[in-house]
């Protein structure tokens, strides 16, 4: 069961920093190890930047999950152009912008749960979670 | 707009990153450093990231860019103080930072680029392990 959700806008570089800081607070509270915290925050940073650069802005929902599994879940939503070929977008080295393309594929490796839903012309939603072990 | 201070020590430049950088600040640091390398004819650049809790692909790319540009301008770049959890995460992210020299701390980093000794300020600190 998720607890209260923090919803943060992602419309500037400063917002990406705020998402990182908020994810850190949640990850520390729930007691993720330092390495797990760092991986989750890094993944969140990659995805927040994707939301800003490719999704033309959006927002992040950050929640603590309590129950059988305890952890932190972050959902990134944008109403950007969407991703036509998700498997390709998850390939290392793929980029539609000017990045090196480590964003999506790299972020997926840093978390326990990774889900991506995208509709061309309507937007993209990426959900990640890291669980306490 | 804020910026990250760049100190000159002998023939080396020292940058200590102490804030959670937003992307514009990182880009600005890259530009400022390039300018200072030429201005001070620096032979080395030391970037202390021990305060950084994460290094994502953007910051990683910035570090690699600084190293590449400074190499073309005849200066060595050493990144020092990377936290272990940051190193683990970078490798998993697929960013091994090829071309970027690293050292565990500033002292070893300076030794690598010979910055202080070139200015005659080393004062015989020979107790390095």
Short mmCIF file of C-alpha atoms in Angstrom, two decimals:
data_model
loop_
_atom_site.label_atom_id
_atom_site.label_comp_id
_atom_site.label_asym_id
_atom_site.label_seq_id
_atom_site.Cartn_x
_atom_site.Cartn_y
_atom_site.Cartn_z
CA UNK A 1 0.00 0.00 0.00
CA UNK A 2 1.37 3.36 -1.01
CA UNK A 3 1.41 6.19 1.48
CA UNK A 4 1.12 9.89 0.73
CA UNK A 5 2.34 10.90 -2.68
CA UNK A 6 4.51 13.89 -3.47
CA UNK A 7 3.73 15.28 -6.89
CA UNK A 8 6.46 17.50 -8.30
CA UNK A 9 6.37 19.38 -11.59
CA UNK A 10 9.24 18.86 -14.04
CA UNK A 11 9.52 21.96 -16.17
CA UNK A 12 13.10 23.13 -15.55
CA UNK A 13 16.57 21.93 -14.60
CA UNK A 14 15.92 23.02 -11.03
CA UNK A 15 12.90 20.72 -10.93
CA UNK A 16 15.15 17.77 -11.83
CA UNK A 17 17.28 18.63 -8.78
CA UNK A 18 14.15 18.83 -6.59
CA UNK A 19 12.98 15.41 -7.78
CA UNK A 20 16.40 13.94 -6.85
CA UNK A 21 16.23 15.55 -3.39
CA UNK A 22 12.69 14.34 -2.71
CA UNK A 23 13.51 10.79 -3.82
CA UNK A 24 16.53 10.86 -1.50
CA UNK A 25 14.36 11.87 1.47
CA UNK A 26 11.92 9.02 0.80
CA UNK A 27 14.68 6.47 0.19
CA UNK A 28 16.43 7.44 3.43
CA UNK A 29 13.20 7.34 5.45
CA UNK A 30 12.33 3.82 4.30
CA UNK A 31 15.86 2.66 5.06
CA UNK A 32 17.24 1.73 1.64
CA UNK A 33 20.96 0.99 1.74
CA UNK A 34 23.33 3.71 0.55
CA UNK A 35 24.00 1.88 -2.73
CA UNK A 36 20.27 1.29 -3.33
CA UNK A 37 19.50 4.93 -2.55
CA UNK A 38 22.17 6.09 -4.95
CA UNK A 39 20.93 3.81 -7.74
CA UNK A 40 17.31 4.90 -7.29
CA UNK A 41 18.17 8.61 -7.18
CA UNK A 42 20.40 8.28 -10.24
CA UNK A 43 17.64 6.49 -12.17
CA UNK A 44 15.15 9.16 -11.09
CA UNK A 45 17.54 11.85 -12.28
CA UNK A 46 17.85 10.23 -15.72
CA UNK A 47 14.09 9.84 -16.09
CA UNK A 48 13.29 13.34 -14.81
CA UNK A 49 15.66 14.73 -17.42
CA UNK A 50 14.00 12.59 -20.11
CA UNK A 51 10.63 13.99 -19.03
CA UNK A 52 12.03 17.49 -19.40
CA UNK A 53 14.04 17.06 -22.62
CA UNK A 54 11.99 14.58 -24.62
CA UNK A 55 8.57 14.72 -22.97
CA UNK A 56 8.54 18.53 -23.05
CA UNK A 57 7.93 18.59 -19.31
CA UNK A 58 5.58 16.73 -17.02
CA UNK A 59 5.57 15.65 -13.42
CA UNK A 60 6.77 12.99 -11.01
CA UNK A 61 4.75 11.18 -8.35
CA UNK A 62 6.99 9.98 -5.53
CA UNK A 63 5.58 7.51 -3.02
CA UNK A 64 6.72 5.27 -0.21
CA UNK A 65 5.35 1.72 -0.41
CA UNK A 66 4.68 -0.12 2.84
CA UNK A 67 3.52 -3.71 3.11
CA UNK A 68 5.09 -7.04 2.18
CA UNK A 69 7.64 -5.11 0.25
CA UNK A 70 8.85 -1.75 1.45
CA UNK A 71 10.40 0.68 -0.92
CA UNK A 72 10.06 3.82 -3.01
CA UNK A 73 8.16 4.13 -6.26
CA UNK A 74 8.43 7.03 -8.68
CA UNK A 75 6.12 7.61 -11.64
CA UNK A 76 7.11 10.03 -14.40
CA UNK A 77 4.36 11.30 -16.69
CA UNK A 78 4.57 13.56 -19.67
CA UNK A 79 2.29 14.57 -22.52
CA UNK A 80 5.09 14.72 -25.03
CA UNK A 81 5.42 13.07 -28.45
CA UNK A 82 5.61 9.53 -27.06
CA UNK A 83 8.07 6.79 -27.98
CA UNK A 84 7.27 4.88 -31.20
CA UNK A 85 9.72 2.01 -30.60
CA UNK A 86 10.21 1.27 -26.90
CA UNK A 87 12.64 -1.70 -27.27
CA UNK A 88 14.86 0.50 -29.42
CA UNK A 89 14.63 3.36 -26.90
CA UNK A 90 15.78 0.96 -24.16
CA UNK A 91 18.87 0.01 -26.14
CA UNK A 92 22.09 1.52 -24.84
CA UNK A 93 23.37 4.15 -27.18
CA UNK A 94 19.97 5.06 -28.57
CA UNK A 95 18.96 8.69 -28.32
CA UNK A 96 16.57 10.98 -30.10
CA UNK A 97 18.10 14.05 -28.50
CA UNK A 98 21.70 15.05 -28.04
CA UNK A 99 22.43 12.78 -25.11
CA UNK A 100 24.56 9.69 -25.15
CA UNK A 101 21.49 7.51 -24.83
CA UNK A 102 22.24 6.00 -21.45
CA UNK A 103 19.03 7.37 -20.01
CA UNK A 104 16.31 4.74 -20.35
CA UNK A 105 18.34 1.54 -20.58
CA UNK A 106 20.68 2.70 -17.85
CA UNK A 107 17.83 3.72 -15.55
CA UNK A 108 16.19 0.31 -16.01
CA UNK A 109 19.34 -1.46 -14.77
CA UNK A 110 19.43 0.67 -11.63
CA UNK A 111 16.00 -0.27 -10.28
CA UNK A 112 14.09 -3.43 -9.29
CA UNK A 113 10.85 -2.61 -11.13
CA UNK A 114 10.67 -0.77 -14.41
CA UNK A 115 7.59 -0.18 -16.53
CA UNK A 116 7.11 2.06 -19.52
CA UNK A 117 3.86 2.93 -21.27
CA UNK A 118 3.87 5.25 -24.24
CA UNK A 119 1.32 6.40 -26.76
CA UNK A 120 2.63 8.24 -29.79
CA UNK A 121 1.23 11.75 -29.79
CA UNK A 122 -0.17 11.42 -26.26
CA UNK A 123 2.77 10.95 -23.90
CA UNK A 124 4.86 8.57 -21.85
CA UNK A 125 4.60 7.16 -18.34
CA UNK A 126 7.60 5.48 -16.71
CA UNK A 127 7.27 3.75 -13.33
CA UNK A 128 10.28 2.67 -11.29
CA UNK A 129 10.67 1.14 -7.84
CA UNK A 130 13.50 0.03 -5.63
CA UNK A 131 12.74 -2.34 -2.73
CA UNK A 132 14.34 -2.66 0.65
CA UNK A 133 16.07 -6.01 0.99
CA UNK B 1 23.44 33.10 -12.45
CA UNK B 2 25.54 31.19 -9.91
CA UNK B 3 28.77 29.44 -10.80
CA UNK B 4 31.24 27.01 -9.28
CA UNK B 5 34.53 28.60 -8.15
CA UNK B 6 37.72 27.56 -9.92
CA UNK B 7 40.94 27.94 -7.90
CA UNK B 8 44.44 28.13 -9.31
CA UNK B 9 47.13 26.17 -7.46
CA UNK B 10 50.49 26.36 -9.14
CA UNK B 11 49.96 25.28 -12.72
CA UNK B 12 46.79 23.38 -11.86
CA UNK B 13 43.16 24.38 -11.54
CA UNK B 14 41.10 23.05 -8.67
CA UNK B 15 37.35 22.68 -8.73
CA UNK B 16 35.41 21.42 -5.74
CA UNK B 17 31.82 20.60 -6.57
CA UNK B 18 29.81 21.05 -3.40
CA UNK B 19 26.28 21.49 -4.63
CA UNK B 20 23.71 19.29 -6.32
CA UNK B 21 24.30 20.82 -9.76
CA UNK B 22 21.45 21.54 -12.11
CA UNK B 23 22.30 20.99 -15.75
CA UNK B 24 22.92 24.65 -16.63
CA UNK B 25 25.41 24.95 -13.77
CA UNK B 26 27.29 21.88 -15.03
CA UNK B 27 27.38 23.27 -18.55
CA UNK B 28 28.63 26.60 -17.26
CA UNK B 29 31.42 24.91 -15.30
CA UNK B 30 32.55 23.19 -18.47
CA UNK B 31 32.73 26.52 -20.32
CA UNK B 32 34.40 28.38 -17.43
CA UNK B 33 37.05 25.68 -17.02
CA UNK B 34 37.92 25.67 -20.69
CA UNK B 35 38.41 29.43 -20.58
CA UNK B 36 40.57 29.27 -17.43
CA UNK B 37 42.79 26.51 -18.78
CA UNK B 38 43.81 28.80 -21.62
CA UNK B 39 43.90 31.96 -19.51
CA UNK B 40 46.19 30.44 -16.84
CA UNK B 41 48.03 28.05 -19.19
CA UNK B 42 47.08 25.33 -16.75
CA UNK B 43 48.72 21.93 -17.13
CA UNK B 44 46.26 20.10 -14.96
CA UNK B 45 42.67 20.20 -13.75
CA UNK B 46 41.61 18.60 -10.49
CA UNK B 47 37.89 18.06 -9.97
CA UNK B 48 36.86 17.04 -6.46
CA UNK B 49 33.48 15.30 -6.52
CA UNK B 50 33.60 13.88 -2.97
CA UNK B 51 30.54 15.91 -2.03
CA UNK B 52 28.48 14.59 -4.95
CA UNK B 53 25.88 12.06 -3.85
CA UNK B 54 25.07 11.02 -7.38
CA UNK B 55 26.67 11.27 -10.80
CA UNK B 56 24.14 10.66 -13.54
CA UNK B 57 24.79 10.45 -17.28
CA UNK B 58 24.64 14.23 -17.67
CA UNK B 59 27.28 14.92 -15.02
CA UNK B 60 29.28 11.92 -16.25
CA UNK B 61 29.25 13.30 -19.76
CA UNK B 62 30.32 16.70 -18.45
CA UNK B 63 33.32 15.14 -16.67
CA UNK B 64 34.28 13.23 -19.82
CA UNK B 65 33.91 16.39 -21.93
CA UNK B 66 36.09 18.42 -19.57
CA UNK B 67 38.75 15.69 -19.69
CA UNK B 68 38.67 15.59 -23.50
CA UNK B 69 38.73 19.34 -24.01
CA UNK B 70 41.49 19.88 -21.47
CA UNK B 71 43.57 17.12 -23.11
CA UNK B 72 43.29 18.96 -26.42
CA UNK B 73 44.47 22.09 -24.60
CA UNK B 74 47.45 20.18 -23.18
CA UNK B 75 46.13 19.82 -19.64
CA UNK B 76 45.48 16.62 -17.68
CA UNK B 77 42.22 16.17 -15.82
CA UNK B 78 41.91 14.09 -12.68
CA UNK B 79 38.59 13.43 -10.97
CA UNK B 80 39.08 12.77 -7.27
CA UNK B 81 37.01 11.62 -4.33
CA UNK B 82 34.32 9.61 -6.09
CA UNK B 83 32.18 7.86 -3.50
CA UNK B 84 32.08 4.05 -3.77
CA UNK B 85 28.30 3.93 -4.24
CA UNK B 86 28.61 6.47 -7.04
CA UNK B 87 31.25 4.32 -8.75
CA UNK B 88 29.03 1.22 -8.50
CA UNK B 89 26.07 3.12 -9.93
CA UNK B 90 28.08 4.64 -12.79
CA UNK B 91 29.32 1.25 -13.92
CA UNK B 92 25.80 -0.19 -13.84
CA UNK B 93 24.57 2.82 -15.75
CA UNK B 94 27.08 1.91 -18.45
CA UNK B 95 29.33 4.92 -17.89
CA UNK B 96 32.86 3.82 -17.08
CA UNK B 97 34.11 7.33 -17.88
CA UNK B 98 36.72 6.25 -20.42
CA UNK B 99 39.48 8.80 -20.82
CA UNK B 100 38.93 10.28 -17.36
CA UNK B 101 41.77 9.84 -14.89
CA UNK B 102 40.71 9.32 -11.30
CA UNK B 103 42.39 9.37 -7.91
CA UNK B 104 41.10 8.52 -4.46
CA UNK B 105 41.80 11.94 -2.98
CA UNK B 106 43.03 15.42 -3.85
CA UNK B 107 46.58 14.75 -2.66
CA UNK B 108 47.03 11.79 -4.97
CA UNK B 109 45.26 13.65 -7.74
CA UNK B 110 47.66 16.57 -7.49
CA UNK B 111 50.59 14.19 -7.54
CA UNK B 112 49.21 12.72 -10.76
CA UNK B 113 49.15 16.07 -12.53
CA UNK B 114 52.20 17.48 -10.75
CA UNK B 115 50.34 20.71 -10.13
CA UNK B 116 51.69 21.83 -6.79
CA UNK B 117 55.28 20.74 -7.29
CA UNK B 118 55.45 22.72 -10.51
CA UNK B 119 54.79 25.83 -8.48
CA UNK B 120 57.39 24.91 -5.89
CA UNK B 121 54.78 24.65 -3.16
CA UNK B 122 55.08 20.96 -2.45
CA UNK B 123 57.16 21.66 0.69
CA UNK B 124 58.34 18.07 0.78
CA UNK B 125 55.15 16.40 1.92
CA UNK B 126 56.73 13.01 1.35
CA UNK B 127 54.55 11.05 3.75
CA UNK B 128 52.26 9.80 1.00
CA UNK B 129 51.59 6.09 1.42
#
